[in-house]
Amino acid sequence: MKRIHLAFAFIPLCLMAMTPSQPLQWYKGNTHTHTINSDGDSTPDEVVRWYKEHGFHFLVLSDHNFLTEVKGLNSIFAAREKFLVINGEEVTDSFEGSPIHINGLNLREVVPPQGGSDPVETLQRNVDAIRGVGGVPHINHPNFRWALTADQMRQVRNNKLLEIYNGSPSVNNHGGGGSPGLEAMWDEILSSGKLIYGIAVDDAHHFKGEFSPDRLNPGRGWVVVQAPRLSAAAIMEGLEAGRFYASTGVSLSDLQVDDQGIEIAIQEKPTFKYTTHFIGDGGRLLSKAHGLKAGYRFQGGERYVRARVVDSMGYTAWTQPVFVDQAR
Ligand SMILES: [Zn+2]
Ligand SMILES: [Zn+2]
């Protein structure tokens, strides 16, 4: 028998999946955003309002080395309609001038940058400090000034989330010039046997003035998380269990994962066309499908399987890797 090493193995995931004990919903959110509490251009109130008015269900405010109190925001925004603000911080550290930024989500208190004697230790000390105050860490924009390699990130313990897309115009998501992009780095980490989930984020700073590709505007990258309710704890649990997909514009209407394989249905935007790639060990393309539905049956030997859905404008959704045990 093939087995899957994943918290939700054998539990079907589907949009609006209902079981008597635990009805599950999908919630769209962004885990990386700045306000005037660091180098953003708008107040927390204005930033939350932007996301609420643009179809999001939750938002993490993550200013540089600053933890914004969100109780008041939740009393304003959550009372009338469903929306959740989760506190957070971008723990903004560096090693020999290279930026090492790690988000802490849902923290009990602010985490000062911890420093370290090399990039891996710097990452680890900050991850540990975030865990120490009850938070969920994620590693940010590893190619920002080419700060981190897959081999370094692979060595970090107790971190389950990695930005594979960041909406900032200067973070080198795609790599180039001989340096790998974030998706290739993700595959390198997965191929080493370490399970890590890929998230897409805005890293938005600019909500005022012109919206243009060279500014840090919102609405570029997000996650859609499956959870029984819209609470910080439930969203954190969904993220850390990999019960979500990341997106820059493609929405899924169904995502099923069980011990047999992965089934995907895509929400159609009129006139758009879609291609789904199923990817395995080493970033190898396992299969490709066109259209609004795509499926993959585990064969054994893939080590892991994940899907990337790309539309005819290049917008993408990434499902989370499933590790397939070859033992029969
Ligand atoms: Zn950063
Ligand atoms: Zn940031």
CSV table of C-alpha atoms and ligand atoms in Angstrom, one decimal:
chain,number,residue,atom,x,y,z
A,1,MET,CA,0.0,0.0,0.0
A,2,LYS,CA,1.1,3.5,-0.7
A,3,ARG,CA,1.0,5.8,2.2
A,4,ILE,CA,1.0,9.6,2.3
A,5,HIS,CA,2.9,11.5,4.9
A,6,LEU,CA,0.6,14.4,5.5
A,7,ALA,CA,-1.6,15.5,8.3
A,8,PHE,CA,-4.7,15.3,6.2
A,9,ALA,CA,-3.8,12.0,4.5
A,10,PHE,CA,-6.9,10.0,3.6
A,11,ILE,CA,-9.2,12.9,4.5
A,12,PRO,CA,-10.7,14.2,1.3
A,13,LEU,CA,-10.4,18.0,0.8
A,14,CYS,CA,-13.1,19.7,-1.1
A,15,LEU,CA,-14.5,23.1,-1.2
A,16,MET,CA,-17.3,23.5,1.2
A,17,ALA,CA,-16.7,20.0,2.4
A,18,MET,CA,-19.2,19.2,5.1
A,19,THR,CA,-19.0,16.5,7.7
A,20,PRO,CA,-21.4,16.4,10.6
A,21,SER,CA,-18.7,17.2,13.2
A,22,GLN,CA,-16.5,19.6,11.3
A,23,PRO,CA,-17.8,21.7,8.4
A,24,LEU,CA,-14.8,23.1,6.5
A,25,GLN,CA,-14.7,26.3,4.6
A,26,TRP,CA,-12.0,28.0,2.5
A,27,TYR,CA,-10.7,31.4,3.6
A,28,LYS,CA,-8.6,33.7,1.4
A,29,GLY,CA,-5.9,35.6,3.2
A,30,ASN,CA,-2.5,37.4,3.0
A,31,THR,CA,0.1,36.8,5.7
A,32,HIS,CA,2.6,39.6,4.8
A,33,THR,CA,1.6,43.2,4.9
A,34,HIS,CA,3.1,46.5,6.1
A,35,THR,CA,1.5,49.6,7.6
A,36,ILE,CA,2.8,53.0,8.9
A,37,ASN,CA,3.9,51.0,12.0
A,38,SER,CA,7.0,50.3,9.8
A,39,ASP,CA,7.6,51.4,6.2
A,40,GLY,CA,4.1,51.1,4.8
A,41,ASP,CA,2.2,54.2,3.6
A,42,SER,CA,-1.2,53.6,5.3
A,43,THR,CA,-2.7,53.1,8.7
A,44,PRO,CA,-3.6,49.6,9.9
A,45,ASP,CA,-7.3,50.6,9.6
A,46,GLU,CA,-6.8,51.6,5.9
A,47,VAL,CA,-4.8,48.5,5.1
A,48,VAL,CA,-7.4,46.2,6.7
A,49,ARG,CA,-10.2,48.0,4.8
A,50,TRP,CA,-8.4,47.4,1.5
A,51,TYR,CA,-8.3,43.7,2.0
A,52,LYS,CA,-11.8,43.4,3.4
A,53,GLU,CA,-13.1,45.3,0.4
A,54,HIS,CA,-11.2,43.1,-2.1
A,55,GLY,CA,-12.6,39.7,-1.2
A,56,PHE,CA,-10.2,38.6,1.5
A,57,HIS,CA,-11.3,36.8,4.7
A,58,PHE,CA,-8.2,37.4,6.8
A,59,LEU,CA,-5.1,39.5,6.9
A,60,VAL,CA,-1.9,39.3,9.0
A,61,LEU,CA,-0.3,42.7,9.7
A,62,SER,CA,3.5,42.1,9.7
A,63,ASP,CA,5.5,45.2,10.2
A,64,HIS,CA,9.2,45.2,10.6
A,65,ASN,CA,10.1,44.3,14.2
A,66,PHE,CA,6.7,45.7,15.4
A,67,LEU,CA,3.6,43.9,16.6
A,68,THR,CA,0.4,45.8,15.9
A,69,GLU,CA,-2.4,45.3,18.4
A,70,VAL,CA,-5.4,43.9,16.4
A,71,LYS,CA,-8.1,43.7,19.0
A,72,GLY,CA,-9.5,47.1,18.2
A,73,LEU,CA,-9.3,46.4,14.4
A,74,ASN,CA,-11.2,43.2,14.9
A,75,SER,CA,-13.9,44.9,16.9
A,76,ILE,CA,-14.4,47.4,14.0
A,77,PHE,CA,-14.1,45.0,11.0
A,78,ALA,CA,-15.3,41.7,12.3
A,79,ALA,CA,-18.5,42.8,14.0
A,80,ARG,CA,-20.6,43.5,10.9
A,81,GLU,CA,-19.1,41.1,8.4
A,82,LYS,CA,-16.8,38.2,8.6
A,83,PHE,CA,-13.2,39.3,8.5
A,84,LEU,CA,-10.3,38.5,10.7
A,85,VAL,CA,-7.1,40.4,11.5
A,86,ILE,CA,-4.3,38.3,12.9
A,87,ASN,CA,-1.3,39.9,14.5
A,88,GLY,CA,2.1,39.4,13.2
A,89,GLU,CA,5.6,40.7,12.7
A,90,GLU,CA,8.3,40.6,10.1
A,91,VAL,CA,11.3,39.7,12.2
A,92,THR,CA,13.8,41.7,10.3
A,93,ASP,CA,17.3,40.4,10.8
A,94,SER,CA,20.5,40.2,8.7
A,95,PHE,CA,23.7,38.3,8.4
A,96,GLU,CA,26.8,40.2,7.1
A,97,GLY,CA,24.5,42.7,5.4
A,98,SER,CA,22.2,40.1,3.7
A,99,PRO,CA,18.6,40.4,4.7
A,100,ILE,CA,17.1,37.5,6.7
A,101,HIS,CA,13.4,38.1,7.2
A,102,ILE,CA,11.1,35.7,8.9
A,103,ASN,CA,7.4,36.4,9.5
A,104,GLY,CA,5.9,35.4,12.8
A,105,LEU,CA,2.1,35.0,12.7
A,106,ASN,CA,-0.2,35.1,15.7
A,107,LEU,CA,2.4,36.0,18.3
A,108,ARG,CA,1.9,36.6,22.0
A,109,GLU,CA,4.5,39.3,22.1
A,110,VAL,CA,7.0,41.1,19.9
A,111,VAL,CA,10.2,39.1,18.9
A,112,PRO,CA,13.4,41.2,18.5
A,113,PRO,CA,15.8,40.0,15.8
A,114,GLN,CA,18.0,37.2,17.3
A,115,GLY,CA,21.1,37.3,15.2
A,116,GLY,CA,23.4,34.4,14.6
A,117,SER,CA,26.9,33.3,13.6
A,118,ASP,CA,25.8,32.2,10.0
A,119,PRO,CA,22.6,32.4,7.9
A,120,VAL,CA,21.3,29.0,9.1
A,121,GLU,CA,21.8,29.9,12.7
A,122,THR,CA,20.2,33.3,12.2
A,123,LEU,CA,17.1,31.6,10.6
A,124,GLN,CA,16.9,29.0,13.3
A,125,ARG,CA,17.3,31.4,16.3
A,126,ASN,CA,14.5,33.6,14.9
A,127,VAL,CA,12.2,30.6,14.1
A,128,ASP,CA,12.8,29.3,17.7
A,129,ALA,CA,12.0,32.8,19.1
A,130,ILE,CA,8.8,33.0,17.1
A,131,ARG,CA,7.8,29.5,18.3
A,132,GLY,CA,8.7,30.5,21.8
A,133,VAL,CA,5.9,33.1,21.9
A,134,GLY,CA,3.3,30.8,20.3
A,135,GLY,CA,3.8,32.0,16.7
A,136,VAL,CA,3.9,30.4,13.3
A,137,PRO,CA,7.1,31.3,11.3
A,138,HIS,CA,7.5,31.6,7.6
A,139,ILE,CA,10.7,32.3,5.7
A,140,ASN,CA,10.4,35.4,3.5
A,141,HIS,CA,11.7,36.3,0.0
A,142,PRO,CA,14.9,34.1,0.0
A,143,ASN,CA,16.1,35.7,-3.2
A,144,PHE,CA,15.8,39.3,-1.9
A,145,ARG,CA,19.4,40.4,-2.5
A,146,TRP,CA,20.1,36.7,-3.1
A,147,ALA,CA,20.3,36.2,0.7
A,148,LEU,CA,19.4,32.5,1.2
A,149,THR,CA,19.9,29.2,-0.6
A,150,ALA,CA,17.7,26.1,-0.6
A,151,ASP,CA,20.5,24.2,1.2
A,152,GLN,CA,20.5,26.7,4.0
A,153,MET,CA,16.7,26.7,4.4
A,154,ARG,CA,16.6,22.9,4.2
A,155,GLN,CA,18.5,22.8,7.5
A,156,VAL,CA,16.1,24.9,9.5
A,157,ARG,CA,13.9,23.0,12.0
A,158,ASN,CA,10.3,23.7,13.0
A,159,ASN,CA,9.5,25.9,10.0
A,160,LYS,CA,6.9,24.7,7.7
A,161,LEU,CA,6.2,27.6,5.4
A,162,LEU,CA,8.2,29.3,2.7
A,163,GLU,CA,7.4,32.2,0.4
A,164,ILE,CA,7.4,30.8,-3.1
A,165,TYR,CA,5.9,34.1,-4.5
A,166,ASN,CA,6.3,37.6,-3.0
A,167,GLY,CA,4.6,40.5,-4.7
A,168,SER,CA,7.4,43.0,-4.1
A,169,PRO,CA,9.1,44.0,-7.4
A,170,SER,CA,12.6,43.5,-6.2
A,171,VAL,CA,12.7,40.0,-4.7
A,172,ASN,CA,13.8,37.9,-7.7
A,173,ASN,CA,11.0,35.3,-7.5
A,174,HIS,CA,12.0,33.7,-10.8
A,175,GLY,CA,15.8,33.6,-10.2
A,176,GLY,CA,18.0,34.0,-13.2
A,177,GLY,CA,21.6,34.4,-14.3
A,178,GLY,CA,22.4,30.9,-13.0
A,179,SER,CA,20.5,31.4,-9.6
A,180,PRO,CA,17.4,29.3,-9.0
A,181,GLY,CA,13.9,30.8,-8.6
A,182,LEU,CA,11.8,30.2,-5.5
A,183,GLU,CA,9.8,27.3,-7.0
A,184,ALA,CA,13.1,25.5,-8.0
A,185,MET,CA,14.4,26.1,-4.4
A,186,TRP,CA,11.2,24.7,-3.0
A,187,ASP,CA,11.7,21.5,-5.1
A,188,GLU,CA,15.3,21.3,-4.0
A,189,ILE,CA,14.2,21.4,-0.3
A,190,LEU,CA,11.4,18.9,-0.9
A,191,SER,CA,13.7,16.6,-2.8
A,192,SER,CA,16.0,16.5,0.2
A,193,GLY,CA,13.1,14.9,2.0
A,194,LYS,CA,12.0,17.9,4.0
A,195,LEU,CA,8.3,18.8,3.9
A,196,ILE,CA,7.7,22.5,3.5
A,197,TYR,CA,4.6,24.3,2.2
A,198,GLY,CA,4.7,27.1,-0.4
A,199,ILE,CA,2.9,30.3,0.3
A,200,ALA,CA,2.2,33.4,-1.9
A,201,VAL,CA,2.1,36.8,-0.3
A,202,ASP,CA,1.8,40.5,-1.2
A,203,ASP,CA,4.4,42.1,1.1
A,204,ALA,CA,2.3,45.2,0.3
A,205,HIS,CA,3.5,48.6,1.5
A,206,HIS,CA,1.7,51.0,-0.9
A,207,PHE,CA,-2.0,51.5,-0.8
A,208,LYS,CA,-2.0,55.1,-1.8
A,209,GLY,CA,-1.2,56.8,-5.1
A,210,GLU,CA,-0.5,55.0,-8.3
A,211,PHE,CA,-0.8,51.2,-8.5
A,212,SER,CA,2.0,50.0,-10.8
A,213,PRO,CA,4.3,47.0,-11.3
A,214,ASP,CA,7.3,48.9,-9.7
A,215,ARG,CA,5.4,49.7,-6.5
A,216,LEU,CA,4.6,47.3,-3.5
A,217,ASN,CA,0.8,47.2,-4.1
A,218,PRO,CA,-1.6,44.7,-2.6
A,219,GLY,CA,-3.6,41.9,-4.4
A,220,ARG,CA,-0.7,40.0,-6.0
A,221,GLY,CA,-0.3,36.9,-3.9
A,222,TRP,CA,-2.4,35.1,-1.3
A,223,VAL,CA,-3.3,31.8,0.2
A,224,VAL,CA,-6.7,30.0,0.4
A,225,VAL,CA,-6.8,28.0,3.6
A,226,GLN,CA,-9.3,25.2,4.6
A,227,ALA,CA,-10.4,25.6,8.2
A,228,PRO,CA,-13.5,24.8,10.3
A,229,ARG,CA,-13.9,28.4,11.3
A,230,LEU,CA,-12.4,31.9,10.8
A,231,SER,CA,-10.2,32.1,13.9
A,232,ALA,CA,-6.5,32.7,14.2
A,233,ALA,CA,-5.9,29.3,15.7
A,234,ALA,CA,-7.9,27.5,12.9
A,235,ILE,CA,-6.1,29.4,10.2
A,236,MET,CA,-2.7,28.7,11.7
A,237,GLU,CA,-3.6,25.0,12.0
A,238,GLY,CA,-4.7,24.9,8.4
A,239,LEU,CA,-1.5,26.5,7.2
A,240,GLU,CA,0.8,24.3,9.2
A,241,ALA,CA,-1.1,21.1,8.0
A,242,GLY,CA,-0.7,22.2,4.4
A,243,ARG,CA,-4.5,22.5,4.0
A,244,PHE,CA,-4.3,25.4,1.6
A,245,TYR,CA,-3.2,26.5,-1.9
A,246,ALA,CA,-1.2,29.5,-2.9
A,247,SER,CA,-2.2,31.8,-5.7
A,248,THR,CA,-1.4,34.8,-7.8
A,249,GLY,CA,-4.8,34.8,-9.6
A,250,VAL,CA,-6.0,31.2,-10.3
A,251,SER,CA,-8.9,30.0,-8.0
A,252,LEU,CA,-9.7,26.4,-7.5
A,253,SER,CA,-13.3,25.2,-7.1
A,254,ASP,CA,-12.3,21.8,-5.8
A,255,LEU,CA,-9.2,20.1,-4.4
A,256,GLN,CA,-9.2,16.5,-3.3
A,257,VAL,CA,-6.3,14.7,-1.9
A,258,ASP,CA,-6.4,11.1,-0.7
A,259,ASP,CA,-4.2,8.0,-0.7
A,260,GLN,CA,-4.9,7.4,-4.5
A,261,GLY,CA,-4.0,10.8,-5.8
A,262,ILE,CA,-4.9,14.5,-6.4
A,263,GLU,CA,-8.0,15.9,-8.1
A,264,ILE,CA,-8.3,19.6,-9.0
A,265,ALA,CA,-11.1,21.6,-10.5
A,266,ILE,CA,-10.4,25.2,-11.6
A,267,GLN,CA,-12.8,28.2,-11.4
A,268,GLU,CA,-13.1,29.4,-15.0
A,269,LYS,CA,-12.5,33.0,-15.9
A,270,PRO,CA,-14.2,33.7,-19.2
A,271,THR,CA,-11.9,33.2,-22.2
A,272,PHE,CA,-9.0,32.0,-20.1
A,273,LYS,CA,-7.2,28.7,-20.7
A,274,TYR,CA,-5.5,26.5,-18.1
A,275,THR,CA,-2.6,24.1,-17.9
A,276,THR,CA,-2.0,21.9,-14.8
A,277,HIS,CA,1.5,20.5,-14.2
A,278,PHE,CA,2.0,17.7,-11.7
A,279,ILE,CA,5.5,17.9,-10.3
A,280,GLY,CA,7.6,15.3,-8.4
A,281,ASP,CA,11.1,14.6,-7.0
A,282,GLY,CA,13.7,17.0,-8.3
A,283,GLY,CA,11.1,19.3,-9.9
A,284,ARG,CA,10.4,16.6,-12.5
A,285,LEU,CA,7.3,17.1,-14.6
A,286,LEU,CA,5.1,14.0,-14.0
A,287,SER,CA,2.2,14.9,-16.2
A,288,LYS,CA,0.4,17.8,-17.7
A,289,ALA,CA,-3.3,18.4,-18.3
A,290,HIS,CA,-5.3,21.0,-20.2
A,291,GLY,CA,-8.7,22.3,-19.2
A,292,LEU,CA,-10.7,23.0,-16.0
A,293,LYS,CA,-10.1,19.6,-14.4
A,294,ALA,CA,-6.9,17.7,-13.7
A,295,GLY,CA,-6.0,14.6,-11.8
A,296,TYR,CA,-3.0,12.6,-10.9
A,297,ARG,CA,-2.9,9.0,-9.5
A,298,PHE,CA,0.1,8.1,-7.4
A,299,GLN,CA,2.3,5.5,-9.1
A,300,GLY,CA,4.9,5.1,-6.4
A,301,GLY,CA,8.4,6.4,-7.0
A,302,GLU,CA,7.4,10.0,-7.3
A,303,ARG,CA,8.6,10.7,-3.7
A,304,TYR,CA,6.3,13.7,-3.6
A,305,VAL,CA,3.7,15.2,-5.9
A,306,ARG,CA,2.4,18.7,-6.1
A,307,ALA,CA,0.5,20.7,-8.7
A,308,ARG,CA,1.0,24.0,-10.4
A,309,VAL,CA,-2.0,25.4,-12.4
A,310,VAL,CA,-1.1,28.2,-14.8
A,311,ASP,CA,-3.6,30.3,-16.8
A,312,SER,CA,-3.2,31.9,-20.2
A,313,MET,CA,-2.0,35.1,-18.6
A,314,GLY,CA,0.6,33.4,-16.4
A,315,TYR,CA,-1.3,33.7,-13.2
A,316,THR,CA,-0.7,30.6,-11.0
A,317,ALA,CA,-2.1,28.4,-8.2
A,318,TRP,CA,0.2,26.0,-6.3
A,319,THR,CA,-1.2,23.1,-4.3
A,320,GLN,CA,0.9,21.6,-1.5
A,321,PRO,CA,3.2,18.6,-1.8
A,322,VAL,CA,2.1,15.2,-0.8
A,323,PHE,CA,4.8,12.7,0.1
A,324,VAL,CA,4.1,9.3,-1.3
A,325,ASP,CA,5.6,6.3,0.4
A,326,GLN,CA,7.0,3.8,-2.1
A,327,ALA,CA,6.6,1.0,0.4
A,328,ARG,CA,4.0,-1.5,-0.6
B,1,ZN,ZN,11.2,41.5,4.1
B,2,ZN,ZN,7.8,42.7,4.2
